[in-house]
Every structure is written in C-alpha cells, then in structure tokens.
Amino acid sequence: MTLSTTLLPALLGFGTGLALIVAIGAQNAFLLKLGLTGRNGLVAAVVAICAISDAVLIVVGVLGIGAVIEAAPVALVIIRVLGSVFLITYGLFAAWRAFKPKALEPGAASPRISLRAAVFTALALTWLNPHVYLDTVLLLGSVANQQGEAERWWWAAGAVLASFTWFTLLGFGARLLRPFFAKPSSWRVLDALIAVVMLALGIRMALGH
C-alpha cells in the first residue's frame, strides 16, 4: 500500500464528507441547541447516534445498497412523508418557543429534555430524513465505489471520520456560545432560525424536493 492508495483516498473522503454535513440542517440545529445546555451525557449520546448512523449509511452505500433504494423508490416516499410531518411539527414547536424565550443563566438548571426524548429526536431527525439516504447511501456510496477496490474503504473511512469529527465539535463546542445565550433575545433568534430551517425542510420534503 502507498499513500496514493490509503491516505489520499481517506483525505478526499474526509473532505467530501465534511462538505455534505457542514450545513444548517435539522440534525445540526438540534445538536447545536442541545450542546448549549451543557448536559454532556445527552450531548455524547446524540453525537454518537448521529455519527454512528452516518457511518452505517456510508458503509451500506459502499456495499452497493444504494442500487436497492433506487429500485424501490416507494421506500423513500414513505420516509419522506413521515420525515416531513416530524420536521414541520418540530418547527412549529420551535416557533412557539421563540415567542416565549428563556435565558441560559450560568449555574442555573439547564433546559430540561430527557435522555429518551433526545435519543428519539436524534433518531427521527436522522432516519426519517430522505436527504440523509441520498447524501450518504447514494452520493457518498457511489463516489466511494468509483475508487479502487481497496481505496474505496479508505475513502469511506475518511468520510466516516468527518462525521465523527463534525458532530463532536458541534455538540461539545457549542458550550463556547453559552455567554451569548444568557440573554432571552439570543434564544429567541436561535429558536426562530430553527423554526425556519425545520419548516422549510419539512415543506420542501413534503413537496418532494
């Protein structure tokens, strides 16, 4: 093995993976807000769910399951309908919170969300989003399979590492913004942005875009 068959494919996979996941989306918005609470146990659980889910889907894509999804488009239709309902509902709740913002006081109790609710939300935002399948299984999987037999797995490893790196930085790096979110107006802006993102994604998903 040489650098051209190991390190280079891994770096290309890392860069491509980051390009797809570093964006304002439902999954990232939820993790950002959870990270602001400073509850490391919940953040770690959600980071693990997001990163491991991406890893599973990328591996599935490399194994060629993307062709199966293309052959059974009804599966994506069902996921699209369920996902749009979930995102629109989540967006409406975020819009409601924007009208009644709360400050994040240093030393005060963090906004409450149970581990079960955090896990369920993370799973729903990941597995009920058809764009996740398009980005990971179909897109990343197809690009990986354009590499050589051995190189494709190094490329996939780089893409998986990108997911773990991004979600970890987003979840645990959000605490640096805690002073900013000590003001209710900051929470109003964040919840308003989350509402816009969730509703826009949900409506687009419902329309099949």
mmCIF file with all atom_site columns, C-alpha atoms in Angstrom:
data_model
loop_
_atom_site.group_PDB
_atom_site.id
_atom_site.type_symbol
_atom_site.label_atom_id
_atom_site.label_alt_id
_atom_site.label_comp_id
_atom_site.label_asym_id
_atom_site.label_entity_id
_atom_site.label_seq_id
_atom_site.pdbx_PDB_ins_code
_atom_site.Cartn_x
_atom_site.Cartn_y
_atom_site.Cartn_z
_atom_site.occupancy
_atom_site.B_iso_or_equiv
_atom_site.pdbx_formal_charge
_atom_site.auth_seq_id
_atom_site.auth_comp_id
_atom_site.auth_asym_id
_atom_site.auth_atom_id
_atom_site.pdbx_PDB_model_num
ATOM 1   C CA . MET A 1 1   ? 0.000   0.000  0.000  1.00 0.00 ? 1   MET A CA 1
ATOM 2   C CA . THR A 1 2   ? 1.118   3.551  -0.723 1.00 0.00 ? 2   THR A CA 1
ATOM 3   C CA . LEU A 1 3   ? -0.024  6.998  0.284  1.00 0.00 ? 3   LEU A CA 1
ATOM 4   C CA . SER A 1 4   ? -1.904  7.295  -3.011 1.00 0.00 ? 4   SER A CA 1
ATOM 5   C CA . THR A 1 5   ? -3.997  4.238  -2.155 1.00 0.00 ? 5   THR A CA 1
ATOM 6   C CA . THR A 1 6   ? -4.518  4.948  1.560  1.00 0.00 ? 6   THR A CA 1
ATOM 7   C CA . LEU A 1 7   ? -4.006  8.499  2.823  1.00 0.00 ? 7   LEU A CA 1
ATOM 8   C CA . LEU A 1 8   ? -5.101  10.333 -0.320 1.00 0.00 ? 8   LEU A CA 1
ATOM 9   C CA . PRO A 1 9   ? -8.463  8.499  -0.654 1.00 0.00 ? 9   PRO A CA 1
ATOM 10  C CA . ALA A 1 10  ? -9.046  8.965  3.086  1.00 0.00 ? 10  ALA A CA 1
ATOM 11  C CA . LEU A 1 11  ? -8.403  12.721 2.840  1.00 0.00 ? 11  LEU A CA 1
ATOM 12  C CA . LEU A 1 12  ? -10.692 13.013 -0.175 1.00 0.00 ? 12  LEU A CA 1
ATOM 13  C CA . GLY A 1 13  ? -13.411 11.105 1.663  1.00 0.00 ? 13  GLY A CA 1
ATOM 14  C CA . PHE A 1 14  ? -12.937 13.327 4.727  1.00 0.00 ? 14  PHE A CA 1
ATOM 15  C CA . GLY A 1 15  ? -13.300 16.499 2.653  1.00 0.00 ? 15  GLY A CA 1
ATOM 16  C CA . THR A 1 16  ? -16.322 15.235 0.753  1.00 0.00 ? 16  THR A CA 1
ATOM 17  C CA . GLY A 1 17  ? -17.992 14.100 3.961  1.00 0.00 ? 17  GLY A CA 1
ATOM 18  C CA . LEU A 1 18  ? -17.491 17.490 5.600  1.00 0.00 ? 18  LEU A CA 1
ATOM 19  C CA . ALA A 1 19  ? -18.812 19.293 2.537  1.00 0.00 ? 19  ALA A CA 1
ATOM 20  C CA . LEU A 1 20  ? -22.095 17.410 2.857  1.00 0.00 ? 20  LEU A CA 1
ATOM 21  C CA . ILE A 1 21  ? -22.692 17.574 6.617  1.00 0.00 ? 21  ILE A CA 1
ATOM 22  C CA . VAL A 1 22  ? -21.401 21.071 7.478  1.00 0.00 ? 22  VAL A CA 1
ATOM 23  C CA . ALA A 1 23  ? -24.631 22.872 6.716  1.00 0.00 ? 23  ALA A CA 1
ATOM 24  C CA . ILE A 1 24  ? -27.612 24.317 8.552  1.00 0.00 ? 24  ILE A CA 1
ATOM 25  C CA . GLY A 1 25  ? -29.922 21.340 8.779  1.00 0.00 ? 25  GLY A CA 1
ATOM 26  C CA . ALA A 1 26  ? -32.379 19.747 11.168 1.00 0.00 ? 26  ALA A CA 1
ATOM 27  C CA . GLN A 1 27  ? -29.826 17.373 12.677 1.00 0.00 ? 27  GLN A CA 1
ATOM 28  C CA . ASN A 1 28  ? -27.157 20.035 13.185 1.00 0.00 ? 28  ASN A CA 1
ATOM 29  C CA . ALA A 1 29  ? -29.630 22.573 14.575 1.00 0.00 ? 29  ALA A CA 1
ATOM 30  C CA . PHE A 1 30  ? -30.885 20.098 17.178 1.00 0.00 ? 30  PHE A CA 1
ATOM 31  C CA . LEU A 1 31  ? -27.372 19.097 18.251 1.00 0.00 ? 31  LEU A CA 1
ATOM 32  C CA . LEU A 1 32  ? -26.301 22.737 18.489 1.00 0.00 ? 32  LEU A CA 1
ATOM 33  C CA . LYS A 1 33  ? -29.180 23.608 20.787 1.00 0.00 ? 33  LYS A CA 1
ATOM 34  C CA . LEU A 1 34  ? -28.599 20.510 22.907 1.00 0.00 ? 34  LEU A CA 1
ATOM 35  C CA . GLY A 1 35  ? -24.899 21.358 23.179 1.00 0.00 ? 35  GLY A CA 1
ATOM 36  C CA . LEU A 1 36  ? -25.792 24.777 24.552 1.00 0.00 ? 36  LEU A CA 1
ATOM 37  C CA . THR A 1 37  ? -27.432 23.182 27.597 1.00 0.00 ? 37  THR A CA 1
ATOM 38  C CA . GLY A 1 38  ? -24.065 21.836 28.740 1.00 0.00 ? 38  GLY A CA 1
ATOM 39  C CA . ARG A 1 39  ? -25.508 18.416 29.568 1.00 0.00 ? 39  ARG A CA 1
ATOM 40  C CA . ASN A 1 40  ? -22.580 16.344 28.379 1.00 0.00 ? 40  ASN A CA 1
ATOM 41  C CA . GLY A 1 41  ? -24.303 12.991 28.828 1.00 0.00 ? 41  GLY A CA 1
ATOM 42  C CA . LEU A 1 42  ? -27.106 13.909 26.443 1.00 0.00 ? 42  LEU A CA 1
ATOM 43  C CA . VAL A 1 43  ? -24.712 15.550 24.001 1.00 0.00 ? 43  VAL A CA 1
ATOM 44  C CA . ALA A 1 44  ? -22.483 12.452 23.930 1.00 0.00 ? 44  ALA A CA 1
ATOM 45  C CA . ALA A 1 45  ? -25.488 10.209 23.276 1.00 0.00 ? 45  ALA A CA 1
ATOM 46  C CA . VAL A 1 46  ? -26.756 12.355 20.402 1.00 0.00 ? 46  VAL A CA 1
ATOM 47  C CA . VAL A 1 47  ? -23.266 12.786 18.917 1.00 0.00 ? 47  VAL A CA 1
ATOM 48  C CA . ALA A 1 48  ? -22.858 9.005  18.974 1.00 0.00 ? 48  ALA A CA 1
ATOM 49  C CA . ILE A 1 49  ? -26.258 8.454  17.320 1.00 0.00 ? 49  ILE A CA 1
ATOM 50  C CA . CYS A 1 50  ? -25.580 10.979 14.548 1.00 0.00 ? 50  CYS A CA 1
ATOM 51  C CA . ALA A 1 51  ? -22.038 9.818  13.819 1.00 0.00 ? 51  ALA A CA 1
ATOM 52  C CA . ILE A 1 52  ? -22.723 6.080  14.031 1.00 0.00 ? 52  ILE A CA 1
ATOM 53  C CA . SER A 1 53  ? -25.835 6.458  11.866 1.00 0.00 ? 53  SER A CA 1
ATOM 54  C CA . ASP A 1 54  ? -23.756 8.233  9.227  1.00 0.00 ? 54  ASP A CA 1
ATOM 55  C CA . ALA A 1 55  ? -21.110 5.515  9.446  1.00 0.00 ? 55  ALA A CA 1
ATOM 56  C CA . VAL A 1 56  ? -23.687 2.752  8.968  1.00 0.00 ? 56  VAL A CA 1
ATOM 57  C CA . LEU A 1 57  ? -25.280 4.510  5.997  1.00 0.00 ? 57  LEU A CA 1
ATOM 58  C CA . ILE A 1 58  ? -21.924 5.210  4.349  1.00 0.00 ? 58  ILE A CA 1
ATOM 59  C CA . VAL A 1 59  ? -20.874 1.562  4.698  1.00 0.00 ? 59  VAL A CA 1
ATOM 60  C CA . VAL A 1 60  ? -24.247 0.492  3.316  1.00 0.00 ? 60  VAL A CA 1
ATOM 61  C CA . GLY A 1 61  ? -23.674 2.771  0.339  1.00 0.00 ? 61  GLY A CA 1
ATOM 62  C CA . VAL A 1 62  ? -20.200 1.351  -0.289 1.00 0.00 ? 62  VAL A CA 1
ATOM 63  C CA . LEU A 1 63  ? -21.675 -2.141 -0.211 1.00 0.00 ? 63  LEU A CA 1
ATOM 64  C CA . GLY A 1 64  ? -23.954 -1.119 -3.066 1.00 0.00 ? 64  GLY A CA 1
ATOM 65  C CA . ILE A 1 65  ? -27.298 -0.993 -1.277 1.00 0.00 ? 65  ILE A CA 1
ATOM 66  C CA . GLY A 1 66  ? -27.935 2.347  -2.979 1.00 0.00 ? 66  GLY A CA 1
ATOM 67  C CA . ALA A 1 67  ? -28.989 0.397  -6.054 1.00 0.00 ? 67  ALA A CA 1
ATOM 68  C CA . VAL A 1 68  ? -31.665 -1.337 -3.983 1.00 0.00 ? 68  VAL A CA 1
ATOM 69  C CA . ILE A 1 69  ? -33.077 2.003  -2.826 1.00 0.00 ? 69  ILE A CA 1
ATOM 70  C CA . GLU A 1 70  ? -33.150 3.256  -6.403 1.00 0.00 ? 70  GLU A CA 1
ATOM 71  C CA . ALA A 1 71  ? -35.037 0.108  -7.400 1.00 0.00 ? 71  ALA A CA 1
ATOM 72  C CA . ALA A 1 72  ? -37.615 0.608  -4.610 1.00 0.00 ? 72  ALA A CA 1
ATOM 73  C CA . PRO A 1 73  ? -38.474 4.339  -4.659 1.00 0.00 ? 73  PRO A CA 1
ATOM 74  C CA . VAL A 1 74  ? -41.601 3.747  -2.555 1.00 0.00 ? 74  VAL A CA 1
ATOM 75  C CA . ALA A 1 75  ? -39.322 3.362  0.478  1.00 0.00 ? 75  ALA A CA 1
ATOM 76  C CA . LEU A 1 76  ? -38.070 6.919  0.092  1.00 0.00 ? 76  LEU A CA 1
ATOM 77  C CA . VAL A 1 77  ? -41.644 8.170  -0.406 1.00 0.00 ? 77  VAL A CA 1
ATOM 78  C CA . ILE A 1 78  ? -42.720 6.700  2.938  1.00 0.00 ? 78  ILE A CA 1
ATOM 79  C CA . ILE A 1 79  ? -39.652 8.134  4.654  1.00 0.00 ? 79  ILE A CA 1
ATOM 80  C CA . ARG A 1 80  ? -40.299 11.499 3.012  1.00 0.00 ? 80  ARG A CA 1
ATOM 81  C CA . VAL A 1 81  ? -43.888 11.702 4.290  1.00 0.00 ? 81  VAL A CA 1
ATOM 82  C CA . LEU A 1 82  ? -43.002 10.686 7.844  1.00 0.00 ? 82  LEU A CA 1
ATOM 83  C CA . GLY A 1 83  ? -39.993 12.973 7.872  1.00 0.00 ? 83  GLY A CA 1
ATOM 84  C CA . SER A 1 84  ? -41.925 15.995 6.621  1.00 0.00 ? 84  SER A CA 1
ATOM 85  C CA . VAL A 1 85  ? -44.578 15.566 9.324  1.00 0.00 ? 85  VAL A CA 1
ATOM 86  C CA . PHE A 1 86  ? -41.911 15.304 12.023 1.00 0.00 ? 86  PHE A CA 1
ATOM 87  C CA . LEU A 1 87  ? -39.929 18.323 10.788 1.00 0.00 ? 87  LEU A CA 1
ATOM 88  C CA . ILE A 1 88  ? -42.985 20.561 10.438 1.00 0.00 ? 88  ILE A CA 1
ATOM 89  C CA . THR A 1 89  ? -44.168 19.621 13.929 1.00 0.00 ? 89  THR A CA 1
ATOM 90  C CA . TYR A 1 90  ? -40.708 20.250 15.386 1.00 0.00 ? 90  TYR A CA 1
ATOM 91  C CA . GLY A 1 91  ? -40.555 23.581 13.555 1.00 0.00 ? 91  GLY A CA 1
ATOM 92  C CA . LEU A 1 92  ? -43.909 24.695 14.956 1.00 0.00 ? 92  LEU A CA 1
ATOM 93  C CA . PHE A 1 93  ? -42.764 23.925 18.492 1.00 0.00 ? 93  PHE A CA 1
ATOM 94  C CA . ALA A 1 94  ? -39.570 25.909 17.891 1.00 0.00 ? 94  ALA A CA 1
ATOM 95  C CA . ALA A 1 95  ? -41.641 28.835 16.597 1.00 0.00 ? 95  ALA A CA 1
ATOM 96  C CA . TRP A 1 96  ? -43.769 28.691 19.754 1.00 0.00 ? 96  TRP A CA 1
ATOM 97  C CA . ARG A 1 97  ? -40.628 28.754 21.941 1.00 0.00 ? 97  ARG A CA 1
ATOM 98  C CA . ALA A 1 98  ? -39.380 31.799 20.019 1.00 0.00 ? 98  ALA A CA 1
ATOM 99  C CA . PHE A 1 99  ? -42.326 33.765 21.389 1.00 0.00 ? 99  PHE A CA 1
ATOM 100 C CA . LYS A 1 100 ? -41.506 32.724 24.981 1.00 0.00 ? 100 LYS A CA 1
ATOM 101 C CA . PRO A 1 101 ? -37.702 32.647 25.178 1.00 0.00 ? 101 PRO A CA 1
ATOM 102 C CA . LYS A 1 102 ? -35.774 31.810 28.335 1.00 0.00 ? 102 LYS A CA 1
ATOM 103 C CA . ALA A 1 103 ? -32.258 32.810 29.297 1.00 0.00 ? 103 ALA A CA 1
ATOM 104 C CA . LEU A 1 104 ? -29.478 30.326 29.980 1.00 0.00 ? 104 LEU A CA 1
ATOM 105 C CA . GLU A 1 105 ? -28.256 31.570 33.325 1.00 0.00 ? 105 GLU A CA 1
ATOM 106 C CA . PRO A 1 106 ? -24.770 30.496 34.471 1.00 0.00 ? 106 PRO A CA 1
ATOM 107 C CA . GLY A 1 107 ? -25.156 27.957 37.259 1.00 0.00 ? 107 GLY A CA 1
ATOM 108 C CA . ALA A 1 108 ? -28.877 27.633 36.713 1.00 0.00 ? 108 ALA A CA 1
ATOM 109 C CA . ALA A 1 109 ? -30.593 24.428 35.746 1.00 0.00 ? 109 ALA A CA 1
ATOM 110 C CA . SER A 1 110 ? -30.220 23.610 32.061 1.00 0.00 ? 110 SER A CA 1
ATOM 111 C CA . PRO A 1 111 ? -33.324 23.498 29.878 1.00 0.00 ? 111 PRO A CA 1
ATOM 112 C CA . ARG A 1 112 ? -34.828 20.091 30.542 1.00 0.00 ? 112 ARG A CA 1
ATOM 113 C CA . ILE A 1 113 ? -35.030 17.329 27.993 1.00 0.00 ? 113 ILE A CA 1
ATOM 114 C CA . SER A 1 114 ? -34.963 13.678 28.906 1.00 0.00 ? 114 SER A CA 1
ATOM 115 C CA . LEU A 1 115 ? -32.439 11.222 27.522 1.00 0.00 ? 115 LEU A CA 1
ATOM 116 C CA . ARG A 1 116 ? -35.285 9.286  25.891 1.00 0.00 ? 116 ARG A CA 1
ATOM 117 C CA . ALA A 1 117 ? -36.620 12.405 24.171 1.00 0.00 ? 117 ALA A CA 1
ATOM 118 C CA . ALA A 1 118 ? -33.137 13.441 22.990 1.00 0.00 ? 118 ALA A CA 1
ATOM 119 C CA . VAL A 1 119 ? -32.415 9.974  21.616 1.00 0.00 ? 119 VAL A CA 1
ATOM 120 C CA . PHE A 1 120 ? -35.810 9.727  19.892 1.00 0.00 ? 120 PHE A CA 1
ATOM 121 C CA . THR A 1 121 ? -35.420 13.161 18.325 1.00 0.00 ? 121 THR A CA 1
ATOM 122 C CA . ALA A 1 122 ? -31.889 12.417 17.090 1.00 0.00 ? 122 ALA A CA 1
ATOM 123 C CA . LEU A 1 123 ? -33.003 9.093  15.597 1.00 0.00 ? 123 LEU A CA 1
ATOM 124 C CA . ALA A 1 124 ? -36.027 10.694 13.930 1.00 0.00 ? 124 ALA A CA 1
ATOM 125 C CA . LEU A 1 125 ? -34.037 13.617 12.503 1.00 0.00 ? 125 LEU A CA 1
ATOM 126 C CA . THR A 1 126 ? -31.528 11.140 11.096 1.00 0.00 ? 126 THR A CA 1
ATOM 127 C CA . TRP A 1 127 ? -33.528 8.160  9.866  1.00 0.00 ? 127 TRP A CA 1
ATOM 128 C CA . LEU A 1 128 ? -36.708 9.966  8.774  1.00 0.00 ? 128 LEU A CA 1
ATOM 129 C CA . ASN A 1 129 ? -34.808 12.345 6.526  1.00 0.00 ? 129 ASN A CA 1
ATOM 130 C CA . PRO A 1 130 ? -34.624 11.036 2.941  1.00 0.00 ? 130 PRO A CA 1
ATOM 131 C CA . HIS A 1 131 ? -31.836 13.509 2.167  1.00 0.00 ? 131 HIS A CA 1
ATOM 132 C CA . VAL A 1 132 ? -29.637 11.558 4.583  1.00 0.00 ? 132 VAL A CA 1
ATOM 133 C CA . TYR A 1 133 ? -30.053 8.482  2.401  1.00 0.00 ? 133 TYR A CA 1
ATOM 134 C CA . LEU A 1 134 ? -29.425 10.468 -0.762 1.00 0.00 ? 134 LEU A CA 1
ATOM 135 C CA . ASP A 1 135 ? -26.281 12.087 0.669  1.00 0.00 ? 135 ASP A CA 1
ATOM 136 C CA . THR A 1 136 ? -24.763 9.068  2.391  1.00 0.00 ? 136 THR A CA 1
ATOM 137 C CA . VAL A 1 137 ? -26.041 5.887  0.764  1.00 0.00 ? 137 VAL A CA 1
ATOM 138 C CA . LEU A 1 138 ? -26.404 7.127  -2.802 1.00 0.00 ? 138 LEU A CA 1
ATOM 139 C CA . LEU A 1 139 ? -23.978 10.031 -3.196 1.00 0.00 ? 139 LEU A CA 1
ATOM 140 C CA . LEU A 1 140 ? -21.127 9.074  -0.864 1.00 0.00 ? 140 LEU A CA 1
ATOM 141 C CA . GLY A 1 141 ? -21.615 5.403  -1.679 1.00 0.00 ? 141 GLY A CA 1
ATOM 142 C CA . SER A 1 142 ? -21.408 5.999  -5.410 1.00 0.00 ? 142 SER A CA 1
ATOM 143 C CA . VAL A 1 143 ? -18.337 8.238  -5.117 1.00 0.00 ? 143 VAL A CA 1
ATOM 144 C CA . ALA A 1 144 ? -16.620 5.694  -2.883 1.00 0.00 ? 144 ALA A CA 1
ATOM 145 C CA . ASN A 1 145 ? -17.302 2.934  -5.385 1.00 0.00 ? 145 ASN A CA 1
ATOM 146 C CA . GLN A 1 146 ? -15.595 4.955  -8.098 1.00 0.00 ? 146 GLN A CA 1
ATOM 147 C CA . GLN A 1 147 ? -12.344 4.376  -6.226 1.00 0.00 ? 147 GLN A CA 1
ATOM 148 C CA . GLY A 1 148 ? -10.335 1.190  -6.471 1.00 0.00 ? 148 GLY A CA 1
ATOM 149 C CA . GLU A 1 149 ? -11.329 -1.977 -4.622 1.00 0.00 ? 149 GLU A CA 1
ATOM 150 C CA . ALA A 1 150 ? -9.094  -1.161 -1.654 1.00 0.00 ? 150 ALA A CA 1
ATOM 151 C CA . GLU A 1 151 ? -9.175  2.616  -1.971 1.00 0.00 ? 151 GLU A CA 1
ATOM 152 C CA . ARG A 1 152 ? -12.960 2.796  -1.593 1.00 0.00 ? 152 ARG A CA 1
ATOM 153 C CA . TRP A 1 153 ? -12.779 1.623  2.004  1.00 0.00 ? 153 TRP A CA 1
ATOM 154 C CA . TRP A 1 154 ? -10.090 4.172  2.850  1.00 0.00 ? 154 TRP A CA 1
ATOM 155 C CA . TRP A 1 155 ? -12.281 6.819  1.196  1.00 0.00 ? 155 TRP A CA 1
ATOM 156 C CA . ALA A 1 156 ? -15.277 5.640  3.237  1.00 0.00 ? 156 ALA A CA 1
ATOM 157 C CA . ALA A 1 157 ? -13.175 5.693  6.418  1.00 0.00 ? 157 ALA A CA 1
ATOM 158 C CA . GLY A 1 158 ? -12.320 9.333  5.735  1.00 0.00 ? 158 GLY A CA 1
ATOM 159 C CA . ALA A 1 159 ? -15.998 10.195 5.242  1.00 0.00 ? 159 ALA A CA 1
ATOM 160 C CA . VAL A 1 160 ? -16.905 8.401  8.483  1.00 0.00 ? 160 VAL A CA 1
ATOM 161 C CA . LEU A 1 161 ? -14.147 10.256 10.347 1.00 0.00 ? 161 LEU A CA 1
ATOM 162 C CA . ALA A 1 162 ? -15.543 13.533 9.006  1.00 0.00 ? 162 ALA A CA 1
ATOM 163 C CA . SER A 1 163 ? -18.927 12.754 10.569 1.00 0.00 ? 163 SER A CA 1
ATOM 164 C CA . PHE A 1 164 ? -17.434 11.876 13.960 1.00 0.00 ? 164 PHE A CA 1
ATOM 165 C CA . THR A 1 165 ? -15.236 14.997 13.879 1.00 0.00 ? 165 THR A CA 1
ATOM 166 C CA . TRP A 1 166 ? -18.014 17.399 12.900 1.00 0.00 ? 166 TRP A CA 1
ATOM 167 C CA . PHE A 1 167 ? -20.671 16.148 15.297 1.00 0.00 ? 167 PHE A CA 1
ATOM 168 C CA . THR A 1 168 ? -18.209 16.070 18.193 1.00 0.00 ? 168 THR A CA 1
ATOM 169 C CA . LEU A 1 169 ? -17.042 19.626 17.532 1.00 0.00 ? 169 LEU A CA 1
ATOM 170 C CA . LEU A 1 170 ? -20.605 20.883 17.081 1.00 0.00 ? 170 LEU A CA 1
ATOM 171 C CA . GLY A 1 171 ? -22.004 19.185 20.177 1.00 0.00 ? 171 GLY A CA 1
ATOM 172 C CA . PHE A 1 172 ? -19.208 19.895 22.641 1.00 0.00 ? 172 PHE A CA 1
ATOM 173 C CA . GLY A 1 173 ? -18.050 23.168 21.065 1.00 0.00 ? 173 GLY A CA 1
ATOM 174 C CA . ALA A 1 174 ? -21.471 24.762 21.449 1.00 0.00 ? 174 ALA A CA 1
ATOM 175 C CA . ARG A 1 175 ? -20.715 25.491 25.113 1.00 0.00 ? 175 ARG A CA 1
ATOM 176 C CA . LEU A 1 176 ? -18.385 28.279 23.978 1.00 0.00 ? 176 LEU A CA 1
ATOM 177 C CA . LEU A 1 177 ? -21.538 30.167 22.971 1.00 0.00 ? 177 LEU A CA 1
ATOM 178 C CA . ARG A 1 178 ? -23.164 29.876 26.409 1.00 0.00 ? 178 ARG A CA 1
ATOM 179 C CA . PRO A 1 179 ? -22.396 33.503 27.446 1.00 0.00 ? 179 PRO A CA 1
ATOM 180 C CA . PHE A 1 180 ? -24.170 34.712 24.305 1.00 0.00 ? 180 PHE A CA 1
ATOM 181 C CA . PHE A 1 181 ? -27.242 32.636 25.150 1.00 0.00 ? 181 PHE A CA 1
ATOM 182 C CA . ALA A 1 182 ? -27.513 34.080 28.658 1.00 0.00 ? 182 ALA A CA 1
ATOM 183 C CA . LYS A 1 183 ? -29.951 36.563 27.086 1.00 0.00 ? 183 LYS A CA 1
ATOM 184 C CA . PRO A 1 184 ? -33.549 35.596 26.215 1.00 0.00 ? 184 PRO A CA 1
ATOM 185 C CA . SER A 1 185 ? -33.260 37.506 22.928 1.00 0.00 ? 185 SER A CA 1
ATOM 186 C CA . SER A 1 186 ? -30.485 35.158 21.798 1.00 0.00 ? 186 SER A CA 1
ATOM 187 C CA . TRP A 1 187 ? -32.702 32.125 22.413 1.00 0.00 ? 187 TRP A CA 1
ATOM 188 C CA . ARG A 1 188 ? -35.493 33.854 20.501 1.00 0.00 ? 188 ARG A CA 1
ATOM 189 C CA . VAL A 1 189 ? -33.188 34.250 17.493 1.00 0.00 ? 189 VAL A CA 1
ATOM 190 C CA . LEU A 1 190 ? -31.944 30.645 17.705 1.00 0.00 ? 190 LEU A CA 1
ATOM 191 C CA . ASP A 1 191 ? -35.432 29.169 18.037 1.00 0.00 ? 191 ASP A CA 1
ATOM 192 C CA . ALA A 1 192 ? -36.684 31.386 15.213 1.00 0.00 ? 192 ALA A CA 1
ATOM 193 C CA . LEU A 1 193 ? -33.853 30.177 12.960 1.00 0.00 ? 193 LEU A CA 1
ATOM 194 C CA . ILE A 1 194 ? -34.503 26.568 13.932 1.00 0.00 ? 194 ILE A CA 1
ATOM 195 C CA . ALA A 1 195 ? -38.208 27.035 13.191 1.00 0.00 ? 195 ALA A CA 1
ATOM 196 C CA . VAL A 1 196 ? -37.448 28.484 9.752  1.00 0.00 ? 196 VAL A CA 1
ATOM 197 C CA . VAL A 1 197 ? -34.993 25.688 8.940  1.00 0.00 ? 197 VAL A CA 1
ATOM 198 C CA . MET A 1 198 ? -37.271 22.890 10.161 1.00 0.00 ? 198 MET A CA 1
ATOM 199 C CA . LEU A 1 199 ? -40.397 24.257 8.475  1.00 0.00 ? 199 LEU A CA 1
ATOM 200 C CA . ALA A 1 200 ? -38.564 24.959 5.214  1.00 0.00 ? 200 ALA A CA 1
ATOM 201 C CA . LEU A 1 201 ? -37.055 21.468 5.164  1.00 0.00 ? 201 LEU A CA 1
ATOM 202 C CA . GLY A 1 202 ? -40.370 19.882 6.119  1.00 0.00 ? 202 GLY A CA 1
ATOM 203 C CA . ILE A 1 203 ? -42.326 21.730 3.426  1.00 0.00 ? 203 ILE A CA 1
ATOM 204 C CA . ARG A 1 204 ? -39.693 21.002 0.775  1.00 0.00 ? 204 ARG A CA 1
ATOM 205 C CA . MET A 1 205 ? -39.699 17.362 1.806  1.00 0.00 ? 205 MET A CA 1
ATOM 206 C CA . ALA A 1 206 ? -43.496 17.203 1.647  1.00 0.00 ? 206 ALA A CA 1
ATOM 207 C CA . LEU A 1 207 ? -43.387 18.647 -1.861 1.00 0.00 ? 207 LEU A CA 1
ATOM 208 C CA . GLY A 1 208 ? -40.829 16.073 -2.915 1.00 0.00 ? 208 GLY A CA 1
ATOM 209 C CA . HIS A 1 209 ? -37.850 18.443 -3.329 1.00 0.00 ? 209 HIS A CA 1
#
